[in-house]
PDB file of C-alpha atoms in Angstrom:
ATOM      1  CA  ASP A   1      -4.970   8.964   1.370  1.00  0.00           C
ATOM      2  CA  THR A   2      -8.478   7.763   1.881  1.00  0.00           C
ATOM      3  CA  GLY A   3      -8.757   8.148   5.497  1.00  0.00           C
ATOM      4  CA  VAL A   4      -8.710   5.537   8.260  1.00  0.00           C
ATOM      5  CA  SER A   5      -9.891   2.112   7.215  1.00  0.00           C
ATOM      6  CA  GLN A   6     -11.092  -0.701   9.411  1.00  0.00           C
ATOM      7  CA  ASP A   7     -11.529  -4.391   8.686  1.00  0.00           C
ATOM      8  CA  PRO A   8     -13.734  -6.416   8.910  1.00  0.00           C
ATOM      9  CA  ARG A   9     -16.803  -4.055   8.812  1.00  0.00           C
ATOM     10  CA  HIS A  10     -18.937  -6.653  10.472  1.00  0.00           C
ATOM     11  CA  LYS A  11     -18.108  -9.824  12.161  1.00  0.00           C
ATOM     12  CA  ILE A  12     -20.284 -12.290  13.841  1.00  0.00           C
ATOM     13  CA  THR A  13     -19.074 -14.912  16.119  1.00  0.00           C
ATOM     14  CA  LYS A  14     -20.240 -17.493  18.513  1.00  0.00           C
ATOM     15  CA  ARG A  15     -19.382 -17.137  22.173  1.00  0.00           C
ATOM     16  CA  GLY A  16     -16.117 -18.079  23.201  1.00  0.00           C
ATOM     17  CA  GLN A  17     -14.259 -17.401  19.769  1.00  0.00           C
ATOM     18  CA  ASN A  18     -11.606 -15.197  19.278  1.00  0.00           C
ATOM     19  CA  VAL A  19     -11.760 -12.150  16.755  1.00  0.00           C
ATOM     20  CA  THR A  20      -9.454  -9.786  15.647  1.00  0.00           C
ATOM     21  CA  PHE A  21      -9.915  -6.391  14.102  1.00  0.00           C
ATOM     22  CA  ARG A  22      -7.430  -4.382  12.147  1.00  0.00           C
ATOM     23  CA  CYS A  23      -7.251  -0.537  11.814  1.00  0.00           C
ATOM     24  CA  ASP A  24      -4.942   1.420   9.129  1.00  0.00           C
ATOM     25  CA  PRO A  25      -4.724   4.922  10.296  1.00  0.00           C
ATOM     26  CA  ILE A  26      -4.014   8.116   8.056  1.00  0.00           C
ATOM     27  CA  SER A  27      -0.468   7.512   7.187  1.00  0.00           C
ATOM     28  CA  GLU A  28       1.088  10.737   8.660  1.00  0.00           C
ATOM     29  CA  HIS A  29      -0.744  10.504  12.004  1.00  0.00           C
ATOM     30  CA  ASN A  30       1.410   8.929  14.843  1.00  0.00           C
ATOM     31  CA  ARG A  31      -1.453   8.415  17.457  1.00  0.00           C
ATOM     32  CA  LEU A  32      -3.968   5.703  17.090  1.00  0.00           C
ATOM     33  CA  TYR A  33      -7.194   5.143  19.192  1.00  0.00           C
ATOM     34  CA  TRP A  34      -9.653   2.378  19.902  1.00  0.00           C
ATOM     35  CA  TYR A  35     -13.030   3.273  21.108  1.00  0.00           C
ATOM     36  CA  ARG A  36     -16.126   1.015  21.775  1.00  0.00           C
ATOM     37  CA  GLN A  37     -19.706   2.189  20.960  1.00  0.00           C
ATOM     38  CA  THR A  38     -22.711   0.424  22.346  1.00  0.00           C
ATOM     39  CA  LEU A  39     -26.291   1.097  20.902  1.00  0.00           C
ATOM     40  CA  GLY A  40     -27.375   4.507  22.410  1.00  0.00           C
ATOM     41  CA  GLN A  41     -24.249   5.366  23.832  1.00  0.00           C
ATOM     42  CA  GLY A  42     -21.392   7.661  22.982  1.00  0.00           C
ATOM     43  CA  PRO A  43     -17.992   5.878  22.035  1.00  0.00           C
ATOM     44  CA  GLU A  44     -15.996   4.824  25.141  1.00  0.00           C
ATOM     45  CA  PHE A  45     -12.171   5.095  25.127  1.00  0.00           C
ATOM     46  CA  LEU A  46     -10.566   1.788  25.057  1.00  0.00           C
ATOM     47  CA  THR A  47      -6.813   2.367  24.475  1.00  0.00           C
ATOM     48  CA  TYR A  48      -4.158   4.811  22.712  1.00  0.00           C
ATOM     49  CA  PHE A  49      -0.876   4.231  20.941  1.00  0.00           C
ATOM     50  CA  GLN A  50       1.614   6.879  20.056  1.00  0.00           C
ATOM     51  CA  ASN A  51       3.813   5.417  17.405  1.00  0.00           C
ATOM     52  CA  GLU A  52       4.337   1.669  18.526  1.00  0.00           C
ATOM     53  CA  ALA A  53       3.939   2.499  22.147  1.00  0.00           C
ATOM     54  CA  GLN A  54       0.561   1.681  23.945  1.00  0.00           C
ATOM     55  CA  LEU A  55       0.451   4.752  26.343  1.00  0.00           C
ATOM     56  CA  GLU A  56      -2.936   4.286  28.084  1.00  0.00           C
ATOM     57  CA  LYS A  57      -5.571   1.722  28.518  1.00  0.00           C
ATOM     58  CA  SER A  58      -8.993   1.913  29.725  1.00  0.00           C
ATOM     59  CA  ARG A  59     -10.208  -0.373  32.852  1.00  0.00           C
ATOM     60  CA  LEU A  60     -13.003  -1.438  30.066  1.00  0.00           C
ATOM     61  CA  LEU A  61     -10.079  -3.581  28.508  1.00  0.00           C
ATOM     62  CA  SER A  62     -10.252  -6.720  30.400  1.00  0.00           C
ATOM     63  CA  ASP A  63      -7.259  -9.252  30.008  1.00  0.00           C
ATOM     64  CA  ARG A  64      -9.410 -10.727  26.990  1.00  0.00           C
ATOM     65  CA  PHE A  65      -8.723  -7.705  24.937  1.00  0.00           C
ATOM     66  CA  SER A  66      -5.312  -7.033  23.658  1.00  0.00           C
ATOM     67  CA  ALA A  67      -4.213  -4.440  21.105  1.00  0.00           C
ATOM     68  CA  GLU A  68      -1.183  -3.936  19.297  1.00  0.00           C
ATOM     69  CA  ARG A  69       0.635  -1.504  16.867  1.00  0.00           C
ATOM     70  CA  PRO A  70       3.715  -3.102  15.576  1.00  0.00           C
ATOM     71  CA  LYS A  71       6.153  -0.683  14.053  1.00  0.00           C
ATOM     72  CA  GLY A  72       3.622   2.162  14.532  1.00  0.00           C
ATOM     73  CA  SER A  73       1.525   1.868  11.423  1.00  0.00           C
ATOM     74  CA  PHE A  74      -1.466  -0.391  11.489  1.00  0.00           C
ATOM     75  CA  SER A  75      -3.206  -1.670  14.851  1.00  0.00           C
ATOM     76  CA  THR A  76      -5.075  -4.934  15.691  1.00  0.00           C
ATOM     77  CA  LEU A  77      -7.518  -5.341  18.315  1.00  0.00           C
ATOM     78  CA  GLU A  78      -7.958  -9.024  19.303  1.00  0.00           C
ATOM     79  CA  ILE A  79     -10.879 -10.258  21.777  1.00  0.00           C
ATOM     80  CA  GLN A  80     -10.434 -13.633  23.101  1.00  0.00           C
ATOM     81  CA  ARG A  81     -12.821 -15.968  24.437  1.00  0.00           C
ATOM     82  CA  THR A  82     -15.658 -13.542  23.311  1.00  0.00           C
ATOM     83  CA  GLU A  83     -19.023 -12.784  25.541  1.00  0.00           C
ATOM     84  CA  GLN A  84     -22.140 -11.564  24.495  1.00  0.00           C
ATOM     85  CA  GLY A  85     -21.392  -8.509  26.232  1.00  0.00           C
ATOM     86  CA  ASP A  86     -18.790  -7.823  23.863  1.00  0.00           C
ATOM     87  CA  SER A  87     -21.260  -6.893  20.905  1.00  0.00           C
ATOM     88  CA  ALA A  88     -20.667  -3.428  20.099  1.00  0.00           C
ATOM     89  CA  MET A  89     -19.090  -1.196  17.355  1.00  0.00           C
ATOM     90  CA  TYR A  90     -15.410  -0.933  17.561  1.00  0.00           C
ATOM     91  CA  LEU A  91     -13.995   2.376  16.637  1.00  0.00           C
ATOM     92  CA  CYS A  92     -10.672   3.165  15.293  1.00  0.00           C
ATOM     93  CA  ALA A  93      -9.436   6.842  14.996  1.00  0.00           C
ATOM     94  CA  SER A  94      -5.953   8.601  14.332  1.00  0.00           C
ATOM     95  CA  SER A  95      -4.578  12.056  14.869  1.00  0.00           C
ATOM     96  CA  SER A  96      -1.532  13.804  14.512  1.00  0.00           C
ATOM     97  CA  ARG A  97       0.845  15.352  17.319  1.00  0.00           C
ATOM     98  CA  GLY A  98      -0.317  18.612  18.877  1.00  0.00           C
ATOM     99  CA  ARG A  99      -4.270  18.238  17.981  1.00  0.00           C
ATOM    100  CA  SER A 100      -5.538  16.619  21.136  1.00  0.00           C
ATOM    101  CA  GLY A 101      -8.969  15.503  20.683  1.00  0.00           C
ATOM    102  CA  GLU A 102      -9.062  16.033  16.955  1.00  0.00           C
ATOM    103  CA  LEU A 103      -9.842  12.537  15.899  1.00  0.00           C
ATOM    104  CA  PHE A 104     -10.344  11.018  12.342  1.00  0.00           C
ATOM    105  CA  PHE A 105     -12.594   8.137  12.762  1.00  0.00           C
ATOM    106  CA  GLY A 106     -12.758   4.821  10.729  1.00  0.00           C
ATOM    107  CA  GLU A 107     -16.319   3.616   9.858  1.00  0.00           C
ATOM    108  CA  GLY A 108     -15.988   0.949  12.671  1.00  0.00           C
ATOM    109  CA  SER A 109     -16.142  -3.038  12.845  1.00  0.00           C
ATOM    110  CA  ARG A 110     -19.209  -4.107  14.285  1.00  0.00           C
ATOM    111  CA  LEU A 111     -19.304  -7.246  16.325  1.00  0.00           C
ATOM    112  CA  THR A 112     -21.953  -9.358  17.187  1.00  0.00           C
ATOM    113  CA  VAL A 113     -21.626 -12.347  19.475  1.00  0.00           C
ATOM    114  CA  LEU A 114     -24.301 -15.020  19.496  1.00  0.00           C
TER     115      LEU A 114
ATOM    116  CA  ALA B   1     -12.528  12.754  36.017  1.00  0.00           C
ATOM    117  CA  GLN B   2     -14.610  14.374  33.312  1.00  0.00           C
ATOM    118  CA  THR B   3     -18.306  13.913  32.435  1.00  0.00           C
ATOM    119  CA  VAL B   4     -20.259  15.128  29.417  1.00  0.00           C
ATOM    120  CA  THR B   5     -24.296  15.126  29.424  1.00  0.00           C
ATOM    121  CA  GLN B   6     -26.466  15.614  26.732  1.00  0.00           C
ATOM    122  CA  SER B   7     -30.255  15.837  27.835  1.00  0.00           C
ATOM    123  CA  GLN B   8     -31.698  15.774  24.471  1.00  0.00           C
ATOM    124  CA  PRO B   9     -31.935  12.281  23.026  1.00  0.00           C
ATOM    125  CA  GLU B  10     -33.852  13.265  19.889  1.00  0.00           C
ATOM    126  CA  MET B  11     -34.598  16.422  18.282  1.00  0.00           C
ATOM    127  CA  SER B  12     -36.094  17.389  14.770  1.00  0.00           C
ATOM    128  CA  VAL B  13     -36.562  20.640  12.765  1.00  0.00           C
ATOM    129  CA  GLN B  14     -37.615  21.881   9.601  1.00  0.00           C
ATOM    130  CA  GLU B  15     -34.956  22.256   6.734  1.00  0.00           C
ATOM    131  CA  ALA B  16     -33.344  25.852   6.726  1.00  0.00           C
ATOM    132  CA  GLU B  17     -34.341  26.582  10.445  1.00  0.00           C
ATOM    133  CA  THR B  18     -31.844  26.759  13.092  1.00  0.00           C
ATOM    134  CA  VAL B  19     -31.572  24.419  15.901  1.00  0.00           C
ATOM    135  CA  THR B  20     -29.524  24.182  19.014  1.00  0.00           C
ATOM    136  CA  LEU B  21     -28.106  21.223  20.861  1.00  0.00           C
ATOM    137  CA  SER B  22     -27.383  21.266  24.537  1.00  0.00           C
ATOM    138  CA  CYS B  23     -24.173  19.906  26.129  1.00  0.00           C
ATOM    139  CA  THR B  24     -23.208  20.182  29.911  1.00  0.00           C
ATOM    140  CA  TYR B  25     -19.913  19.061  31.252  1.00  0.00           C
ATOM    141  CA  ASP B  26     -18.042  18.679  34.566  1.00  0.00           C
ATOM    142  CA  THR B  27     -14.394  18.852  35.129  1.00  0.00           C
ATOM    143  CA  SER B  28     -11.840  19.723  37.794  1.00  0.00           C
ATOM    144  CA  GLU B  29      -9.309  20.942  35.189  1.00  0.00           C
ATOM    145  CA  ASN B  30      -8.517  24.271  34.368  1.00  0.00           C
ATOM    146  CA  ASN B  31      -7.475  23.808  30.740  1.00  0.00           C
ATOM    147  CA  TYR B  32      -9.314  21.541  28.500  1.00  0.00           C
ATOM    148  CA  TYR B  33     -11.098  21.266  25.039  1.00  0.00           C
ATOM    149  CA  LEU B  34     -14.631  20.775  24.086  1.00  0.00           C
ATOM    150  CA  PHE B  35     -15.771  19.311  20.857  1.00  0.00           C
ATOM    151  CA  TRP B  36     -18.724  18.631  18.950  1.00  0.00           C
ATOM    152  CA  TYR B  37     -18.423  15.575  16.812  1.00  0.00           C
ATOM    153  CA  LYS B  38     -21.268  14.373  14.014  1.00  0.00           C
ATOM    154  CA  GLN B  39     -22.087  10.474  13.112  1.00  0.00           C
ATOM    155  CA  PRO B  40     -24.269  10.483  10.057  1.00  0.00           C
ATOM    156  CA  PRO B  41     -26.145   7.267   9.443  1.00  0.00           C
ATOM    157  CA  SER B  42     -23.966   4.365   8.601  1.00  0.00           C
ATOM    158  CA  ARG B  43     -20.871   6.745   8.209  1.00  0.00           C
ATOM    159  CA  GLN B  44     -17.986   7.804  10.083  1.00  0.00           C
ATOM    160  CA  MET B  45     -17.680  10.130  13.045  1.00  0.00           C
ATOM    161  CA  ILE B  46     -16.383  13.712  11.836  1.00  0.00           C
ATOM    162  CA  LEU B  47     -15.365  16.554  13.749  1.00  0.00           C
ATOM    163  CA  VAL B  48     -17.581  19.462  13.689  1.00  0.00           C
ATOM    164  CA  ILE B  49     -16.002  22.101  15.848  1.00  0.00           C
ATOM    165  CA  ARG B  50     -13.571  22.657  18.586  1.00  0.00           C
ATOM    166  CA  GLN B  51     -13.402  25.171  21.443  1.00  0.00           C
ATOM    167  CA  GLU B  52     -10.401  25.670  23.803  1.00  0.00           C
ATOM    168  CA  ALA B  53     -11.544  26.475  27.480  1.00  0.00           C
ATOM    169  CA  TYR B  54      -9.076  29.557  27.619  1.00  0.00           C
ATOM    170  CA  LYS B  55     -10.708  31.306  24.860  1.00  0.00           C
ATOM    171  CA  GLN B  56     -13.519  33.526  25.373  1.00  0.00           C
ATOM    172  CA  GLN B  57     -14.474  33.798  21.859  1.00  0.00           C
ATOM    173  CA  ASN B  58     -17.031  31.429  20.718  1.00  0.00           C
ATOM    174  CA  ALA B  59     -16.009  29.033  17.800  1.00  0.00           C
ATOM    175  CA  THR B  60     -17.575  29.076  14.466  1.00  0.00           C
ATOM    176  CA  GLU B  61     -17.364  27.031  11.350  1.00  0.00           C
ATOM    177  CA  ASN B  62     -19.620  28.196   8.658  1.00  0.00           C
ATOM    178  CA  ARG B  63     -23.215  27.265   9.657  1.00  0.00           C
ATOM    179  CA  PHE B  64     -21.888  25.532  12.877  1.00  0.00           C
ATOM    180  CA  SER B  65     -21.265  27.868  16.070  1.00  0.00           C
ATOM    181  CA  VAL B  66     -21.159  27.249  19.793  1.00  0.00           C
ATOM    182  CA  ASN B  67     -22.275  29.008  22.960  1.00  0.00           C
ATOM    183  CA  PHE B  68     -19.796  28.306  25.282  1.00  0.00           C
ATOM    184  CA  GLN B  69     -20.521  29.379  29.117  1.00  0.00           C
ATOM    185  CA  LYS B  70     -17.549  28.391  31.055  1.00  0.00           C
ATOM    186  CA  ALA B  71     -19.070  29.242  34.557  1.00  0.00           C
ATOM    187  CA  ALA B  72     -21.993  27.419  33.905  1.00  0.00           C
ATOM    188  CA  LYS B  73     -19.922  24.542  32.259  1.00  0.00           C
ATOM    189  CA  SER B  74     -22.368  24.636  29.232  1.00  0.00           C
ATOM    190  CA  PHE B  75     -21.331  24.080  25.603  1.00  0.00           C
ATOM    191  CA  SER B  76     -24.357  24.464  23.130  1.00  0.00           C
ATOM    192  CA  LEU B  77     -23.997  23.804  19.459  1.00  0.00           C
ATOM    193  CA  LYS B  78     -26.255  26.019  17.040  1.00  0.00           C
ATOM    194  CA  ILE B  79     -26.795  24.881  13.486  1.00  0.00           C
ATOM    195  CA  SER B  80     -27.899  27.735  11.191  1.00  0.00           C
ATOM    196  CA  ASP B  81     -29.802  27.004   7.936  1.00  0.00           C
ATOM    197  CA  SER B  82     -30.143  23.338   8.856  1.00  0.00           C
ATOM    198  CA  GLN B  83     -29.621  21.115   5.756  1.00  0.00           C
ATOM    199  CA  LEU B  84     -30.905  17.497   4.911  1.00  0.00           C
ATOM    200  CA  GLY B  85     -27.276  16.501   5.463  1.00  0.00           C
ATOM    201  CA  ASP B  86     -27.142  17.599   8.966  1.00  0.00           C
ATOM    202  CA  THR B  87     -29.272  14.586   9.804  1.00  0.00           C
ATOM    203  CA  ALA B  88     -26.932  12.603  12.201  1.00  0.00           C
ATOM    204  CA  MET B  89     -26.070  11.503  15.880  1.00  0.00           C
ATOM    205  CA  TYR B  90     -24.426  14.534  17.335  1.00  0.00           C
ATOM    206  CA  PHE B  91     -21.980  13.930  20.123  1.00  0.00           C
ATOM    207  CA  CYS B  92     -20.502  16.418  22.751  1.00  0.00           C
ATOM    208  CA  ALA B  93     -17.111  15.524  23.848  1.00  0.00           C
ATOM    209  CA  SER B  94     -14.334  16.912  26.261  1.00  0.00           C
ATOM    210  CA  ILE B  95     -10.497  16.383  26.744  1.00  0.00           C
ATOM    211  CA  SER B  96      -8.109  17.816  29.152  1.00  0.00           C
ATOM    212  CA  ASN B  97      -5.116  19.643  28.149  1.00  0.00           C
ATOM    213  CA  PHE B  98      -2.566  17.855  30.240  1.00  0.00           C
ATOM    214  CA  GLY B  99      -1.327  15.161  27.803  1.00  0.00           C
ATOM    215  CA  ASN B 100      -4.356  13.233  28.499  1.00  0.00           C
ATOM    216  CA  GLU B 101      -5.513  11.825  25.201  1.00  0.00           C
ATOM    217  CA  LYS B 102      -8.965  10.117  26.411  1.00  0.00           C
ATOM    218  CA  LEU B 103     -11.822  11.819  24.823  1.00  0.00           C
ATOM    219  CA  THR B 104     -14.930  11.619  27.085  1.00  0.00           C
ATOM    220  CA  PHE B 105     -18.313  11.603  24.935  1.00  0.00           C
ATOM    221  CA  GLY B 106     -21.866  12.318  25.913  1.00  0.00           C
ATOM    222  CA  THR B 107     -24.625   9.972  24.905  1.00  0.00           C
ATOM    223  CA  GLY B 108     -25.475  11.943  21.871  1.00  0.00           C
ATOM    224  CA  THR B 109     -28.224  13.809  20.318  1.00  0.00           C
ATOM    225  CA  ARG B 110     -30.086  12.184  17.357  1.00  0.00           C
ATOM    226  CA  LEU B 111     -31.041  14.996  14.994  1.00  0.00           C
ATOM    227  CA  THR B 112     -33.609  14.791  12.050  1.00  0.00           C
ATOM    228  CA  ILE B 113     -33.943  17.603   9.410  1.00  0.00           C
ATOM    229  CA  ILE B 114     -37.313  17.440   8.034  1.00  0.00           C
ATOM    230  CA  PRO B 115     -37.835  18.313   4.418  1.00  0.00           C
TER     231      PRO B 115
END
């Protein structure tokens, strides 16, 4: 296993378009997280899955954002009707049960909204 | 709610020297965990060190150690014998121990190791 992988690594889109990011966690990890990181800031929590269940969502996750984790494996994060304020690095991480806070991060998907 | 504050936006140190990064936090919980994460340029974030709040002994991982002052809500990271590969953003983070899986991060300290 090579770790958490994210795709695409970079995405440039025009305002109003929809974008989707994919995350493949470490295979034996049942927990998966999405964070958003803007320039000069630390990562901000967006949402968290345990297996296929989405257990927590941040208020940052507006109704234009949706995340899924079908079958408890990979996850997708979709942003509809993108806005310039959505420009950020979207980080995915996974962890195993019993190790709260010990996250394995992917390299991130950088979104630029023009 | 938890908050994490890193008051040093940037630091630099000569290779082989020791450097300490500061972090303060605020929480109403009695049980929580504290972390330092490292984010090298253009690479993924990795966990450096973890501290359980109920443990008085400071955590150490090779050249990395923490100074955990629970009463002062302070959690600093000391890097000994610094190496060029230590150049990175360092984030302090906290999580409560009641099934809350949300890590709260500080704004980070950019550390540069000078050859």
